[in-house]
Structures are given as structure tokens and as C-alpha cells.
Amino acid sequence: MSDRDSQVKRMAELLREGATMLPQSCPECKTPLFRFSSGEVVCPGCGRRVVFAKATETERVAAHSVVVSSLEDVLMGKISEIQSELEKTSDILEIEKEVRILSALFDLLGKVRNSKR
């Protein structure tokens, strides 16, 4: 019997025992996690017990800050790309399209920057 077959067999056993499959997967082997009614979470792939840690407010703020900064960088890059295209074209329909895109990007950039506060 392959490792995969034994994992599937173990998952079926956990379900029969009343465990619930969770949407999260094991950080080690990437197998779906299962929770018993007692609250215990186990991985049928590697047999480990898994404990979820709650992020502190500082960690959540730091993670949000990283995402916002990354998103700002992406939006600024797209704005620069559209600006370059706008400088090259004289087609009025293309200009109109690029101006609409720029407007939407700047609106989104403003919302992202406001979410920092």
C-alpha cells in the first residue's frame, strides 16, 4: 500500500470516528487537517497534533502593513506602465481607455493608502 493510500485510509478512519476535515492543511506535509469534537486537531499524513496560534494585534498590524506596502508597489508599477503607454499613443480611443485605467488605479491606490490609517 502506498503512502497516499494509507493517508486516504487514515482520513476515512478519522471521518468515521467523527472528526471533521478542515480547510487548513498541515504546514509540514500539506495533508488536510482534521478536528475532533474535543477540539484536538490532527494531521493524518504525518500523525502530528496541530495547534493554531492566534496572531497578536502587533503581528496583524505588521502583516497588514506588509500587504499594503506590497500592493502600493504593484499599483505604482502599473501606473508607470500605463503612463508609458499613454506617452506613446496618439489613438484617442486608446488614450481614453488608458485614462480610465489610470483613474481606477489611482482610486484604488487612495483606498489602499487610507487603509494604513
Short mmCIF file of C-alpha atoms in Angstrom, two decimals:
data_model
loop_
_atom_site.label_atom_id
_atom_site.label_comp_id
_atom_site.label_asym_id
_atom_site.label_seq_id
_atom_site.Cartn_x
_atom_site.Cartn_y
_atom_site.Cartn_z
CA MET A 1 0.00 0.00 0.00
CA SER A 2 1.41 3.42 -0.96
CA ASP A 3 1.82 6.33 1.46
CA ARG A 4 -1.00 8.13 -0.31
CA ASP A 5 -3.30 5.13 0.05
CA SER A 6 -2.53 4.88 3.77
CA GLN A 7 -3.21 8.63 4.18
CA VAL A 8 -6.60 8.29 2.47
CA LYS A 9 -7.40 5.26 4.63
CA ARG A 10 -6.45 7.23 7.78
CA MET A 11 -8.62 10.19 6.65
CA ALA A 12 -11.59 7.84 6.18
CA GLU A 13 -10.98 6.41 9.68
CA LEU A 14 -10.93 9.92 11.17
CA LEU A 15 -14.24 10.76 9.47
CA ARG A 16 -15.80 7.53 10.81
CA GLU A 17 -14.55 8.49 14.28
CA GLY A 18 -16.46 11.76 13.99
CA ALA A 19 -13.63 14.11 13.08
CA THR A 20 -14.27 17.00 10.71
CA MET A 21 -11.98 17.80 7.78
CA LEU A 22 -10.75 21.38 7.98
CA PRO A 23 -9.93 23.74 5.09
CA GLN A 24 -6.40 24.18 6.50
CA SER A 25 -3.60 21.78 5.68
CA CYS A 26 -0.61 20.58 7.65
CA PRO A 27 2.31 23.02 7.49
CA GLU A 28 4.70 20.06 7.21
CA CYS A 29 3.16 17.58 4.74
CA LYS A 30 0.27 19.65 3.26
CA THR A 31 -2.33 16.96 4.10
CA PRO A 32 -5.79 18.25 5.14
CA LEU A 33 -6.19 18.64 8.89
CA PHE A 34 -8.98 17.06 10.96
CA ARG A 35 -10.64 18.31 14.17
CA PHE A 36 -12.25 16.08 16.77
CA SER A 37 -15.25 17.23 18.80
CA SER A 38 -12.80 17.68 21.71
CA GLY A 39 -11.13 20.43 19.69
CA GLU A 40 -7.95 18.45 19.07
CA VAL A 41 -6.60 18.93 15.53
CA VAL A 42 -4.52 16.19 13.93
CA CYS A 43 -2.75 15.55 10.66
CA PRO A 44 -3.45 12.10 9.20
CA GLY A 45 -0.41 12.39 6.94
CA CYS A 46 2.34 12.79 9.50
CA GLY A 47 0.36 11.88 12.62
CA ARG A 48 1.13 15.15 14.39
CA ARG A 49 -1.16 17.11 16.66
CA VAL A 50 -1.57 20.67 15.37
CA VAL A 51 -2.17 23.78 17.47
CA PHE A 52 -3.30 27.04 15.90
CA ALA A 53 -1.66 30.16 17.29
CA LYS A 54 -3.60 33.39 17.37
CA ALA A 55 -1.81 36.38 15.95
CA THR A 56 -1.30 39.30 18.27
CA GLU A 57 -2.58 42.72 17.30
CA THR A 58 1.01 43.79 16.59
CA GLU A 59 1.51 40.82 14.24
CA ARG A 60 -1.78 41.57 12.44
CA VAL A 61 -0.83 45.23 12.01
CA ALA A 62 2.63 44.26 10.75
CA ALA A 63 1.17 41.76 8.26
CA HIS A 64 -1.36 44.36 7.06
CA SER A 65 1.44 46.87 6.63
CA VAL A 66 3.47 44.44 4.51
CA VAL A 67 0.47 43.66 2.30
CA VAL A 68 -0.40 47.35 1.90
CA SER A 69 3.18 48.27 1.02
CA SER A 70 3.40 45.45 -1.50
CA LEU A 71 0.07 46.44 -3.04
CA GLU A 72 1.18 50.06 -3.24
CA ASP A 73 4.32 48.97 -5.10
CA VAL A 74 2.31 46.90 -7.56
CA LEU A 75 -0.18 49.71 -8.20
CA MET A 76 2.61 52.26 -8.70
CA GLY A 77 4.28 49.88 -11.17
CA LYS A 78 1.04 49.53 -13.13
CA ILE A 79 0.54 53.28 -13.09
CA SER A 80 4.04 53.71 -14.54
CA GLU A 81 3.33 51.10 -17.24
CA ILE A 82 0.10 52.85 -18.27
CA GLN A 83 1.85 56.22 -18.22
CA SER A 84 4.48 54.89 -20.62
CA GLU A 85 1.81 53.54 -22.94
CA LEU A 86 -0.09 56.81 -22.75
CA GLU A 87 3.01 58.75 -23.80
CA LYS A 88 3.48 56.51 -26.87
CA THR A 89 -0.05 56.61 -28.30
CA SER A 90 -1.98 59.19 -30.22
CA ASP A 91 -5.06 57.00 -30.77
CA ILE A 92 -7.90 58.79 -28.98
CA LEU A 93 -9.71 55.53 -28.10
CA GLU A 94 -6.53 54.08 -26.64
CA ILE A 95 -5.92 57.30 -24.68
CA GLU A 96 -9.47 57.18 -23.32
CA LYS A 97 -9.02 53.55 -22.26
CA GLU A 98 -5.69 54.24 -20.54
CA VAL A 99 -7.08 57.30 -18.74
CA ARG A 100 -9.96 55.17 -17.38
CA ILE A 101 -7.47 52.57 -16.18
CA LEU A 102 -5.28 55.25 -14.59
CA SER A 103 -8.28 56.72 -12.83
CA ALA A 104 -9.25 53.32 -11.41
CA LEU A 105 -5.67 52.62 -10.33
CA PHE A 106 -5.39 55.99 -8.55
CA ASP A 107 -8.74 55.41 -6.82
CA LEU A 108 -7.56 52.03 -5.61
CA LEU A 109 -4.20 53.46 -4.54
CA GLY A 110 -6.02 56.07 -2.46
CA LYS A 111 -8.12 53.38 -0.78
CA VAL A 112 -5.05 51.29 -0.04
CA ARG A 113 -3.24 54.27 1.46
CA ASN A 114 -6.31 55.19 3.55
CA SER A 115 -6.38 51.65 4.95
CA LYS A 116 -3.00 52.36 6.59
CA ARG A 117 -4.59 54.80 9.00
#
